[in-house]
Amino acid sequence: PNQESVQQIIVTSASYNAEQGRNSGAQIEVISKGGSNNYHGSGLIKFNDKGLNAFNKFYGANNIPLSQITCEGGAFKIVAQHCPTRNDQKYRDFAGSLGGPVIKNKLFFFFSYEGLRQTNTVVSRSVKLETPAFEKYVQQAEPNSIAAKIFSTPGIAPRITTTLSQTDCCSLITSPSDPNYHPLGTWYQPGIGIGQAVGNGPDGTTDWGLFDLTKPNSSSGNQYNARADYTLGANQFFASTYLVNLTSVNGGNRPLEDVGFAPKNYVGTLGWTRTISSVMVNEARFNFTRFAFDQLQPTGQTNYGIPQIELFDFDAGGLGDAGTIMGIGQAGTTPGNLAENTFAFRDTVSWVHGVHAFKFGVDITREQNNDDEPGFERPKYQFRGLLNFANDACCFFENVAVDPNTGGHPNGRRYFRDAAYSLFVQDDWKLRPNLTVNLGLRWEYFAPLSEKNGLLSNYIFGSQGFVNGSVQRVTKLYNADKKDFGPRIGFAWSPNVLGKKTVLRGGFGILFNRPFESEYSNIRQDTPFAAQASTCCFFDPGKITGPPPGSGILYGIGSSTSATSYAPNPNFSFGVAPDGALCANAGCTAVTKVDIFGALPNEPTPYVYVYSLQTQFEPIHNWQATIGYQGSRSRKLARTIDLNRFHPGDTFDGNMDGVQSASADGVACGSTNPACPAPIVVGNNRFNRVFIPFPDVNASFDALITQLSHSFAGGFTISTLYTWSHSIDFSSYEIGFQQTDPFTQSIDKGNSDFDVRQSLGISGYYERPLYRGRHDLMGAIAGGWTLGAVFTKHTGFSFTPLIGSCDTNHDLNGDGACPDMPIVYAGGKIANPSKQDWQNGVFTSIAASFPGSTTVPPASHGPGCRCRNIFEGPGFTQLDLSFGKNFLLPNSRVLGENAKLEFRSNFFNALNILNLESLAPATAPTDVVNAGQFGRPLDGLSGRVIEFQLRLSF
């Protein structure tokens, strides 16, 4: 809802009310505004401009050779590694509301509107791309190549604002008379180091470089809200609706990578409250929500006909980072055509019986996700070096979704269905005037995912478990829990002996969490309806022409800007085998390995034990203090893992074939090898990756929460909140980046990704008491002045050292996948680093801190160290200020007696304190092997931002 339609927001961090369910954690209750017998309304204008904002103080490392760089498109020059940035935003927000009677005491209306117009830019640091000179060189040297066509496509030029470095590495060998002639499509061998000669070597033309890019974003949206309330005797009815239209563009590194997003969101609600008697009330509510957008027809220069193209190494030997050089990132919903509907019904009966206040109710929610996600039908390619891309020498790797029977585009639309059903009873029992006990019980059932037209399949374990499983059609994805009963108990007690100045509160409850559908939505890519075909990996195929033999790769670009304009691949058109594997030939004597997504046959519901104890008291007159403990223990949380790498050891013999044929020291399995007496089948070699959520993650959270507040005479109030907390888990998210060694989950027990150990917040508000509430000239000039301040300080988020490269030299646990934990952490992190230390890198020698990471000796093979989130990242400090002036308007028939005009200026990060980005999970190039970027934030957070606001209320 827009801010003008909100009457009140109630946030509950620890609730023991059985009315609230579906998920644990904080509960947010929003109460919307309605009409009344008096006309009331508001108007708002809020704006912010780039020129009001300050540059942050992030200049990068100062312990390396520096040169002068140009910033802000030539506005100024500095000697630094990076240009500072500011919040480059033009923001306009305007809103209004009006409510009142249609028929007094009977029928009321309320309407509100909010509009948003926003443009801003985002800076990407140290992006590795080809140079403009190389683009021209390729078009001249190989004008008939696909690379030349790509480089001549409108919108291909990168949005470069700062050039950090450039390298001349290589040149094509295009003369047939040259004994090393490489015709179009022929592979070049990579060099062995940065700047190493490739092809004909350096030719005086810079080929690639490191650049800072500035990407434009824009948003334009309108939201409309209408509500009507009607009273008829003992019945009260209301109807409300929200309609949101938004158009936004997220800018890419190149104009053709801009992604438009224009969703439509609609919410409709009907409510009926029936007063049955003086002690009994029935409340019924029905909701309908729809979210939809269609990206299938690109606009502007957006071009889905250019595939996502990644390069390994550019010109460096070995496996460096696989960086996207061009093309919109491949994702199922990019582009997408989504239509998602939610129907919800709730009925609650409230009954006061003596000292008991009972509530009984039912919640029913049904969801329809009618989504078409064709994004994976647009291929992703990886080339071994920049020169191979220029010469159309494809490819090291390809990933694309296909129809197994045609090799073309699969039917990406699925009509997924799920539902949630709940029953609850709550008793708020006032045992004594100073003691209330809350007793509740809630039953919940989360129905398993199904598909309206039967287009649903799952990976079914075989007689030997996972290793001989198959993909089969199913009517529902899994069997859901039906025994989810969650009791809750809470209390509030004010001991008389403490003079009614102290309240004790506490409670315990079991709360169940609805599984996220996103854990399973990728099953739309499963055979036999579709296939996520991946072909990998061809490191040094020699001087061959075109894709490596047997790879099945078809390299090309789209015939238009549409994601569905790519030619079918006949190599992926031979259907599927009985076990669901994608056939690689007409006789299906070989298979092309595909990714599979599924679920276990029985999926338990994740649940959380929550508990708290808090005391609130008045230590001194007009001072309020709170000391409390809050904790939780989570059970059966999911981690989505690739079962084909669940058992490590596959690559100890140098091959990834689903069989462990050697022990960690490289010795072949056999009767004379006690570490591996016989080869072990560790995976299903007929498939690539098989992703299945495993409900075996535990988590814990404990927090000490203290608060002290005081209202001074003269209109000043202050409040201080300090929290010491610790969150521990084995995996912080259900999907996305998961564990380095799923088999040895114990090494991943550590601080949660979102763990912040200490947090301090101090807020104050002052309203000048003189001439307050006066409508005359002195009140307009001297009255109504306000000042607010919020100071925030917290310790940093944790981060993890990782080996990001995926070749056999770095595959520590032998599962054929990366990243892996390093062997050991030997120390070397700077103690109490300054912000400049962070920019320089907080490890004096990464190689010394993580010995053996460059080349893993056989004796060190294994799961690695227990190093997840062992380092604390840079902290955060900020002071926000707000200045305001209220003008009371003269009484009038139109605006009433309490109309006022408020002007407010907000200063976020008023002191322009430098705060640094958190360090994300380290993969190449920010891991402990590549580029020396580990332990170094890539950018700073926003500097000072100023906004102004003018509000009319009556």
Coordinates of C-alpha atoms in Angstrom, one line a residue, residues 323-639:
G323 CA 33.4 -13.5 -16.4
T324 CA 30.4 -12.4 -18.5
I325 CA 31.7 -10.2 -21.2
M326 CA 28.4 -9.5 -23.0
G327 CA 24.8 -10.4 -23.1
I328 CA 22.0 -10.2 -20.5
G329 CA 22.6 -12.8 -17.8
Q330 CA 20.8 -16.1 -18.4
A331 CA 17.9 -16.6 -16.0
G332 CA 14.5 -18.3 -16.3
T333 CA 12.5 -15.1 -15.8
T334 CA 14.7 -12.9 -18.0
P335 CA 12.7 -12.5 -20.1
G336 CA 9.5 -13.8 -18.4
N337 CA 5.8 -13.8 -18.8
L338 CA 4.3 -14.2 -15.4
A339 CA 0.7 -14.3 -14.1
E340 CA 0.4 -15.1 -10.4
N341 CA -2.8 -15.2 -8.5
T342 CA -3.4 -15.6 -4.8
F343 CA -6.9 -16.2 -3.2
A344 CA -7.1 -16.0 0.6
F345 CA -10.0 -16.4 3.0
R346 CA -10.0 -15.9 6.8
D347 CA -12.8 -16.2 9.3
T348 CA -12.4 -15.4 13.0
V349 CA -14.9 -15.6 15.8
S350 CA -14.1 -13.6 19.0
W351 CA -15.9 -14.5 22.2
V352 CA -15.4 -13.0 25.6
H353 CA -16.4 -15.4 28.4
G354 CA -15.7 -14.2 31.9
V355 CA -11.9 -13.8 32.2
H356 CA -11.3 -15.6 28.9
A357 CA -11.1 -13.9 25.5
F358 CA -11.3 -16.7 23.0
K359 CA -10.6 -16.6 19.3
F360 CA -11.3 -19.4 16.8
G361 CA -10.5 -19.2 13.1
V362 CA -9.6 -20.7 9.8
D363 CA -7.2 -19.5 7.1
I364 CA -7.3 -20.7 3.5
T365 CA -4.8 -19.6 0.9
R366 CA -4.6 -20.9 -2.7
E367 CA -2.0 -19.9 -5.2
Q368 CA -1.8 -20.1 -9.0
N369 CA 1.5 -19.5 -10.7
N370 CA 0.8 -19.4 -14.4
D371 CA 4.3 -18.5 -15.4
D372 CA 6.2 -18.8 -18.7
E373 CA 9.9 -18.6 -18.1
P374 CA 11.7 -19.0 -21.4
G375 CA 15.0 -17.3 -20.3
F376 CA 17.0 -20.5 -20.4
E377 CA 16.0 -21.1 -24.0
R378 CA 18.5 -18.3 -24.7
P379 CA 22.0 -20.0 -24.6
K380 CA 25.0 -19.2 -22.5
Y381 CA 28.5 -19.8 -24.0
Q382 CA 31.9 -19.8 -22.5
F383 CA 35.0 -19.3 -24.6
R384 CA 38.6 -20.1 -23.8
G385 CA 40.1 -16.6 -24.2
L386 CA 39.3 -13.4 -26.0
L387 CA 40.9 -14.4 -29.3
N388 CA 38.8 -17.6 -29.5
F389 CA 35.7 -15.5 -29.2
A390 CA 36.9 -13.1 -31.9
N391 CA 37.6 -16.1 -34.2
D392 CA 34.2 -17.9 -33.5
A393 CA 36.2 -20.8 -31.9
C394 CA 33.3 -22.0 -29.7
C395 CA 33.1 -23.3 -27.1
F396 CA 34.4 -24.3 -23.7
F397 CA 30.9 -24.7 -22.3
E398 CA 27.2 -24.2 -23.4
N399 CA 24.0 -24.2 -21.3
V400 CA 20.6 -24.0 -23.0
A401 CA 17.0 -25.2 -22.4
V402 CA 15.6 -27.3 -25.3
D403 CA 12.6 -29.4 -26.3
P404 CA 14.1 -33.0 -26.2
N405 CA 12.1 -34.0 -29.3
T406 CA 12.9 -31.0 -31.5
G407 CA 16.1 -29.4 -30.1
G408 CA 14.1 -26.1 -30.3
H409 CA 12.3 -24.1 -27.7
P410 CA 10.4 -26.0 -25.0
N411 CA 7.1 -25.1 -23.6
G412 CA 8.2 -23.0 -20.6
R413 CA 4.7 -22.2 -19.3
R414 CA 3.6 -24.1 -16.2
Y415 CA 0.4 -23.8 -14.2
F416 CA 1.7 -24.5 -10.8
R417 CA -0.8 -24.9 -7.9
D418 CA -0.2 -24.9 -4.1
A419 CA -2.3 -24.1 -1.0
A420 CA -2.1 -23.5 2.7
Y421 CA -4.8 -24.4 5.3
S422 CA -4.8 -23.4 8.9
L423 CA -7.0 -23.7 12.0
F424 CA -6.4 -21.9 15.2
V425 CA -7.7 -21.3 18.7
Q426 CA -6.5 -18.6 21.1
D427 CA -7.3 -17.9 24.7
D428 CA -6.1 -14.8 26.4
W429 CA -6.8 -15.7 30.0
K430 CA -6.7 -12.9 32.6
L431 CA -5.9 -14.9 35.7
R432 CA -5.5 -11.9 37.9
P433 CA -5.7 -8.1 37.3
N434 CA -1.9 -8.1 37.0
L435 CA -1.4 -11.5 35.2
T436 CA -2.5 -12.5 31.8
V437 CA -1.7 -15.9 30.2
N438 CA -1.9 -16.4 26.4
L439 CA -2.6 -20.0 25.3
G440 CA -2.9 -20.9 21.6
L441 CA -2.8 -23.8 19.2
R442 CA -2.4 -23.6 15.4
W443 CA -2.6 -26.4 12.9
E444 CA -1.2 -25.8 9.4
Y445 CA -1.0 -27.8 6.2
F446 CA 1.0 -26.7 3.2
A447 CA -0.1 -28.6 0.2
P448 CA 2.6 -29.9 -2.2
L449 CA 3.2 -28.4 -5.5
S450 CA 1.1 -29.7 -8.5
E451 CA 0.7 -28.7 -12.1
K452 CA -2.8 -28.1 -13.6
N453 CA -2.0 -30.0 -16.9
G454 CA 0.1 -32.7 -15.5
L455 CA 3.4 -31.3 -16.8
L456 CA 5.3 -32.3 -13.7
S457 CA 8.1 -34.8 -13.1
N458 CA 10.5 -35.6 -10.3
Y459 CA 13.8 -37.5 -9.7
I460 CA 12.8 -40.9 -8.2
F461 CA 15.4 -42.9 -6.4
G462 CA 16.1 -46.4 -7.7
S463 CA 16.9 -49.8 -6.1
Q464 CA 20.4 -48.5 -5.2
G465 CA 19.2 -45.1 -4.1
F466 CA 20.3 -42.0 -5.9
V467 CA 22.9 -43.5 -8.1
N468 CA 20.4 -45.4 -10.3
G469 CA 17.5 -43.1 -10.0
S470 CA 15.3 -41.8 -12.9
V471 CA 13.1 -38.9 -13.9
Q472 CA 9.4 -39.9 -13.8
R473 CA 6.1 -38.1 -14.2
V474 CA 4.2 -37.4 -11.0
T475 CA 0.9 -35.8 -10.1
K476 CA 2.3 -34.0 -7.0
L477 CA 5.9 -33.2 -6.2
Y478 CA 6.1 -34.7 -2.7
N479 CA 4.0 -35.9 0.2
A480 CA 3.5 -33.0 2.7
D481 CA 3.3 -33.0 6.5
K482 CA -0.2 -33.2 7.9
K483 CA 0.8 -33.2 11.6
D484 CA 2.0 -29.6 12.0
F485 CA 0.5 -28.6 15.3
G486 CA 2.1 -25.6 16.9
P487 CA 1.3 -24.8 20.6
R488 CA 2.0 -21.3 21.9
I489 CA 2.1 -19.9 25.4
G490 CA 2.9 -16.4 26.6
F491 CA 2.4 -14.3 29.7
A492 CA 2.5 -10.7 31.0
W493 CA 2.9 -10.1 34.7
S494 CA 3.2 -6.9 36.7
P495 CA 4.2 -7.8 40.3
N496 CA 2.5 -5.7 42.9
V497 CA 5.5 -5.7 45.1
L498 CA 7.4 -3.7 42.5
G499 CA 4.8 -0.9 42.6
K500 CA 3.3 -1.6 39.2
K501 CA 6.4 -0.1 37.6
T502 CA 7.7 -3.4 36.3
V503 CA 6.3 -5.8 33.7
L504 CA 7.6 -9.3 32.9
R505 CA 6.8 -10.8 29.5
G506 CA 7.8 -14.1 28.0
G507 CA 6.6 -17.1 26.1
F508 CA 7.4 -20.1 24.0
G509 CA 6.0 -21.3 20.7
I510 CA 6.4 -23.7 17.8
L511 CA 6.0 -22.0 14.4
F512 CA 5.9 -23.7 11.0
N513 CA 7.4 -22.1 7.9
R514 CA 5.7 -22.5 4.6
P515 CA 8.2 -23.9 2.0
F516 CA 9.2 -21.4 -0.6
E517 CA 7.9 -22.4 -4.1
S518 CA 11.1 -21.0 -5.5
E519 CA 12.9 -24.1 -4.1
Y520 CA 11.0 -26.2 -6.6
S521 CA 10.0 -23.9 -9.5
N522 CA 13.0 -25.0 -11.7
I523 CA 11.4 -28.4 -12.1
R524 CA 9.8 -26.8 -15.2
Q525 CA 13.2 -27.6 -16.9
D526 CA 13.0 -31.4 -16.2
T527 CA 12.7 -34.1 -18.8
P528 CA 10.6 -35.3 -20.6
F529 CA 8.9 -31.9 -21.1
A530 CA 12.2 -29.9 -21.4
A531 CA 15.9 -30.4 -20.9
Q532 CA 18.5 -28.1 -19.4
A533 CA 21.4 -29.2 -21.6
S534 CA 24.9 -28.4 -20.5
T535 CA 28.1 -29.4 -22.3
C536 CA 31.4 -29.0 -20.5
C537 CA 34.3 -28.9 -20.3
F538 CA 36.9 -28.7 -23.1
F539 CA 40.1 -27.2 -21.7
D540 CA 42.7 -27.5 -24.5
P541 CA 41.1 -29.2 -27.5
G542 CA 44.0 -28.3 -29.8
K543 CA 43.9 -26.7 -33.2
I544 CA 40.4 -27.8 -34.1
T545 CA 37.7 -25.9 -36.0
G546 CA 34.3 -25.3 -34.4
P547 CA 32.9 -27.0 -31.2
P548 CA 34.8 -30.0 -30.0
P549 CA 33.7 -33.3 -31.6
G550 CA 30.8 -34.9 -29.7
S551 CA 30.0 -31.8 -27.6
G552 CA 26.7 -31.1 -29.3
I553 CA 27.3 -27.4 -29.1
L554 CA 25.6 -25.2 -31.7
Y555 CA 27.0 -21.7 -31.7
G556 CA 25.0 -18.8 -33.0
I557 CA 23.0 -15.6 -32.3
G558 CA 19.3 -15.0 -32.5
S559 CA 17.6 -14.0 -35.8
S560 CA 15.9 -11.1 -34.0
T561 CA 16.0 -9.5 -30.6
S562 CA 13.7 -12.1 -29.1
A563 CA 14.9 -14.8 -26.7
T564 CA 13.1 -17.4 -28.8
S565 CA 14.8 -16.5 -32.1
Y566 CA 17.6 -19.0 -31.8
A567 CA 17.9 -21.9 -34.2
P568 CA 17.0 -25.4 -33.0
N569 CA 19.9 -27.7 -32.1
P570 CA 19.5 -31.0 -33.9
N571 CA 22.1 -32.6 -31.5
F572 CA 19.5 -32.2 -28.7
S573 CA 16.5 -33.6 -30.6
F574 CA 16.7 -37.4 -30.1
G575 CA 14.2 -37.6 -27.2
V576 CA 14.7 -39.0 -23.8
A577 CA 15.6 -42.5 -22.5
P578 CA 13.3 -44.4 -20.1
D579 CA 15.2 -43.1 -17.1
G580 CA 14.7 -39.5 -18.3
A581 CA 18.2 -38.9 -19.6
L582 CA 18.6 -36.8 -22.8
C583 CA 19.6 -39.0 -25.8
A584 CA 22.7 -38.0 -27.7
N585 CA 21.9 -40.0 -30.8
A586 CA 19.0 -41.7 -32.6
G587 CA 19.7 -45.0 -30.9
C588 CA 20.1 -43.4 -27.5
T589 CA 23.3 -45.4 -27.0
A590 CA 24.8 -42.3 -25.4
V591 CA 23.4 -39.4 -23.4
T592 CA 23.9 -35.6 -23.1
K593 CA 24.0 -34.8 -19.5
V594 CA 21.3 -32.4 -18.3
D595 CA 20.5 -30.7 -15.1
I596 CA 17.6 -32.1 -13.1
F597 CA 15.6 -30.5 -10.3
G598 CA 13.4 -32.4 -7.9
A599 CA 12.3 -33.1 -4.3
L600 CA 12.5 -35.9 -1.8
P601 CA 9.3 -38.1 -1.7
N602 CA 8.5 -36.9 1.8
E603 CA 9.3 -33.3 2.6
P604 CA 8.8 -32.2 6.3
T605 CA 7.7 -28.7 7.1
P606 CA 10.5 -26.5 8.5
Y607 CA 9.7 -25.3 12.1
V608 CA 11.1 -23.0 14.7
Y609 CA 11.1 -23.1 18.5
V610 CA 10.8 -19.4 19.6
Y611 CA 11.1 -18.1 23.1
S612 CA 11.7 -14.9 24.9
L613 CA 11.8 -13.3 28.4
Q614 CA 11.7 -9.6 28.9
T615 CA 11.4 -7.1 31.7
Q616 CA 10.3 -3.5 31.3
F617 CA 10.6 -1.2 34.2
E618 CA 10.9 2.5 35.3
P619 CA 14.3 2.8 37.1
I620 CA 13.9 6.6 37.5
H621 CA 10.9 8.8 37.0
N622 CA 10.0 9.2 33.3
W623 CA 12.8 6.8 32.3
Q624 CA 11.7 3.5 30.7
A625 CA 14.2 0.6 30.5
T626 CA 13.8 -2.8 28.8
I627 CA 16.1 -5.8 29.2
G628 CA 15.2 -9.0 27.3
Y629 CA 16.4 -12.2 25.8
Q630 CA 15.1 -13.6 22.5
G631 CA 16.0 -16.9 21.0
S632 CA 15.1 -19.5 18.5
R633 CA 16.1 -22.9 17.3
S634 CA 15.2 -23.8 13.7
R635 CA 14.8 -27.4 12.5
K636 CA 14.5 -29.1 9.1
L637 CA 15.4 -26.0 7.1
A638 CA 16.3 -26.8 3.5
R639 CA 19.6 -26.7 1.6

